[in-house]
Amino acid sequence: MSPEPVHLPERNPATYRRHRREVFWQITLPLIAGGALVLAGAVGVIWAAASGTDNLGRWVSISLIWMIAPTLLVMAFFIVLLMAIAYGLERGLQVLPPYANRAQRAFTALYKRIRRLTDGAVEPVLRVHSWKAGLSALRRRVERM
C-alpha cells in the first residue's frame, strides 16, 4: 500500500522575501561583522607584535597571540559546528514535512482505533452503571410520592 503524496502549499513570495531580508539583517550581517571584528583584532595583535621595537612589548604581544589563538580555534570549531547544525536544520525542514505528515496521519489513525477499542471496552460497564443510576433515581422518585 503506497502512501498518498503530500502536497505542501506554495510559499508566499512576499513573506519569503521579508524572511530572507530578516535573516540577512538579524543573522548573516551580525555574524560577518563579528567575524570581521575578531579577524581585525587578531591582525592588529600580530601587526603590533611584528612592528614593535620594544623587546618586552614584542614578547607580550607574542604571548597574547599564543593565549588568544587556542580560543580562536575553539571558537572557529563551534562556528563551523553551528553552521553545520543550521545547514542540517535547513535540509531537515526541506525533507521532513512529508514524512512528518505521514507519521501524524498514522498516529491519528492509531489514536482513533485505540479510542474505539477503549470506548467499546468501557461501554458495557457504563451501560450497567447508567441503568443502575436510572433505577435508583426512579426508586427515589417513587418513594417521595
GROMACS .gro file of C-alpha atoms in nm:
model
  145
    1MET     CA    1   0.000   0.000   0.000
    2SER     CA    2   0.169   0.320  -0.113
    3PRO     CA    3   0.110   0.635   0.088
    4GLU     CA    4  -0.074   0.929  -0.060
    5PRO     CA    5   0.153   1.203  -0.195
    6VAL     CA    6   0.177   1.506   0.028
    7HIS     CA    7   0.117   1.840  -0.142
    8LEU     CA    8   0.269   2.125   0.054
    9PRO     CA    9   0.136   2.475  -0.008
   10GLU     CA   10   0.345   2.711  -0.218
   11ARG     CA   11   0.548   2.977  -0.042
   12ASN     CA   12   0.410   3.326  -0.027
   13PRO     CA   13   0.668   3.534  -0.219
   14ALA     CA   14   0.617   3.850  -0.012
   15THR     CA   15   0.663   3.679   0.326
   16TYR     CA   16   0.953   3.472   0.193
   17ARG     CA   17   1.125   3.790   0.071
   18ARG     CA   18   1.069   3.952   0.412
   19HIS     CA   19   1.204   3.639   0.582
   20ARG     CA   20   1.520   3.640   0.369
   21ARG     CA   21   1.572   4.011   0.446
   22GLU     CA   22   1.530   3.947   0.819
   23VAL     CA   23   1.771   3.653   0.802
   24PHE     CA   24   2.030   3.878   0.640
   25TRP     CA   25   1.994   4.163   0.890
   26GLN     CA   26   1.949   3.952   1.203
   27ILE     CA   27   2.184   3.658   1.138
   28THR     CA   28   2.416   3.696   0.841
   29LEU     CA   29   2.529   4.057   0.887
   30PRO     CA   30   2.598   4.030   1.265
   31LEU     CA   31   2.788   3.704   1.205
   32ILE     CA   32   3.001   3.864   0.932
   33ALA     CA   33   3.057   4.177   1.142
   34GLY     CA   34   3.159   3.971   1.447
   35GLY     CA   35   3.395   3.760   1.239
   36ALA     CA   36   3.546   4.074   1.086
   37LEU     CA   37   3.600   4.223   1.433
   38VAL     CA   38   3.770   3.906   1.558
   39LEU     CA   39   3.985   3.890   1.246
   40ALA     CA   40   4.073   4.261   1.275
   41GLY     CA   41   4.171   4.210   1.638
   42ALA     CA   42   4.391   3.914   1.551
   43VAL     CA   43   4.556   4.104   1.266
   44GLY     CA   44   4.606   4.404   1.495
   45VAL     CA   45   4.776   4.191   1.760
   46ILE     CA   46   5.001   4.027   1.502
   47TRP     CA   47   5.082   4.362   1.345
   48ALA     CA   48   5.160   4.515   1.685
   49ALA     CA   49   5.385   4.221   1.768
   50ALA     CA   50   5.569   4.244   1.439
   51SER     CA   51   5.613   4.623   1.429
   52GLY     CA   52   5.717   4.693   1.788
   53THR     CA   53   6.078   4.788   1.856
   54ASP     CA   54   6.050   4.728   2.228
   55ASN     CA   55   6.169   4.375   2.303
   56LEU     CA   56   5.941   4.334   2.609
   57GLY     CA   57   5.640   4.462   2.416
   58ARG     CA   58   5.711   4.217   2.139
   59TRP     CA   59   5.719   3.923   2.380
   60VAL     CA   60   5.399   4.045   2.548
   61SER     CA   61   5.229   4.056   2.210
   62ILE     CA   62   5.360   3.714   2.113
   63SER     CA   63   5.236   3.576   2.444
   64LEU     CA   64   4.894   3.729   2.384
   65ILE     CA   65   4.880   3.566   2.042
   66TRP     CA   66   4.963   3.228   2.194
   67MET     CA   67   4.694   3.278   2.461
   68ILE     CA   68   4.428   3.402   2.217
   69ALA     CA   69   4.495   3.157   1.932
   70PRO     CA   70   4.354   2.846   2.106
   71THR     CA   71   4.039   3.038   2.194
   72LEU     CA   72   4.004   3.149   1.834
   73LEU     CA   73   4.047   2.789   1.716
   74VAL     CA   74   3.783   2.665   1.960
   75MET     CA   75   3.551   2.948   1.853
   76ALA     CA   76   3.613   2.858   1.487
   77PHE     CA   77   3.526   2.496   1.564
   78PHE     CA   78   3.199   2.600   1.729
   79ILE     CA   79   3.116   2.837   1.445
   80VAL     CA   80   3.167   2.555   1.195
   81LEU     CA   81   2.957   2.327   1.419
   82LEU     CA   82   2.683   2.591   1.436
   83MET     CA   83   2.692   2.629   1.059
   84ALA     CA   84   2.664   2.251   1.019
   85ILE     CA   85   2.367   2.240   1.257
   86ALA     CA   86   2.199   2.527   1.071
   87TYR     CA   87   2.257   2.352   0.738
   88GLY     CA   88   2.123   2.025   0.880
   89LEU     CA   89   1.812   2.200   1.011
   90GLU     CA   90   1.759   2.369   0.676
   91ARG     CA   91   1.790   2.037   0.493
   92GLY     CA   92   1.569   1.869   0.751
   93LEU     CA   93   1.299   2.131   0.703
   94GLN     CA   94   1.305   2.057   0.331
   95VAL     CA   95   1.293   1.677   0.372
   96LEU     CA   96   1.091   1.610   0.687
   97PRO     CA   97   0.744   1.767   0.630
   98PRO     CA   98   0.606   1.489   0.407
   99TYR     CA   99   0.731   1.220   0.647
  100ALA     CA  100   0.605   1.412   0.949
  101ASN     CA  101   0.265   1.444   0.780
  102ARG     CA  102   0.263   1.071   0.709
  103ALA     CA  103   0.358   0.993   1.072
  104GLN     CA  104   0.091   1.230   1.201
  105ARG     CA  105  -0.174   1.062   0.989
  106ALA     CA  106  -0.059   0.719   1.110
  107PHE     CA  107  -0.073   0.826   1.475
  108THR     CA  108  -0.415   0.985   1.421
  109ALA     CA  109  -0.544   0.657   1.274
  110LEU     CA  110  -0.387   0.466   1.565
  111TYR     CA  111  -0.548   0.708   1.812
  112LYS     CA  112  -0.890   0.655   1.651
  113ARG     CA  113  -0.854   0.277   1.666
  114ILE     CA  114  -0.742   0.279   2.029
  115ARG     CA  115  -1.020   0.522   2.120
  116ARG     CA  116  -1.276   0.296   1.951
  117LEU     CA  117  -1.141  -0.011   2.135
  118THR     CA  118  -1.133   0.158   2.476
  119ASP     CA  119  -1.479   0.309   2.428
  120GLY     CA  120  -1.608  -0.036   2.330
  121ALA     CA  121  -1.446  -0.194   2.637
  122VAL     CA  122  -1.594   0.063   2.877
  123GLU     CA  123  -1.939   0.085   2.719
  124PRO     CA  124  -2.093  -0.225   2.890
  125VAL     CA  125  -1.977  -0.107   3.232
  126LEU     CA  126  -2.114   0.242   3.173
  127ARG     CA  127  -2.443   0.099   3.045
  128VAL     CA  128  -2.485  -0.111   3.362
  129HIS     CA  129  -2.399   0.185   3.584
  130SER     CA  130  -2.640   0.413   3.396
  131TRP     CA  131  -2.924   0.157   3.430
  132LYS     CA  132  -2.845   0.124   3.797
  133ALA     CA  133  -2.844   0.504   3.842
  134GLY     CA  134  -3.170   0.532   3.648
  135LEU     CA  135  -3.336   0.266   3.867
  136SER     CA  136  -3.208   0.437   4.182
  137ALA     CA  137  -3.349   0.772   4.064
  138LEU     CA  138  -3.681   0.609   3.979
  139ARG     CA  139  -3.694   0.440   4.320
  140ARG     CA  140  -3.624   0.773   4.497
  141ARG     CA  141  -3.894   0.946   4.296
  142VAL     CA  142  -4.145   0.669   4.375
  143GLU     CA  143  -4.054   0.683   4.746
  144ARG     CA  144  -4.115   1.058   4.757
  145MET     CA  145  -4.468   1.022   4.627
   0.00000   0.00000   0.00000
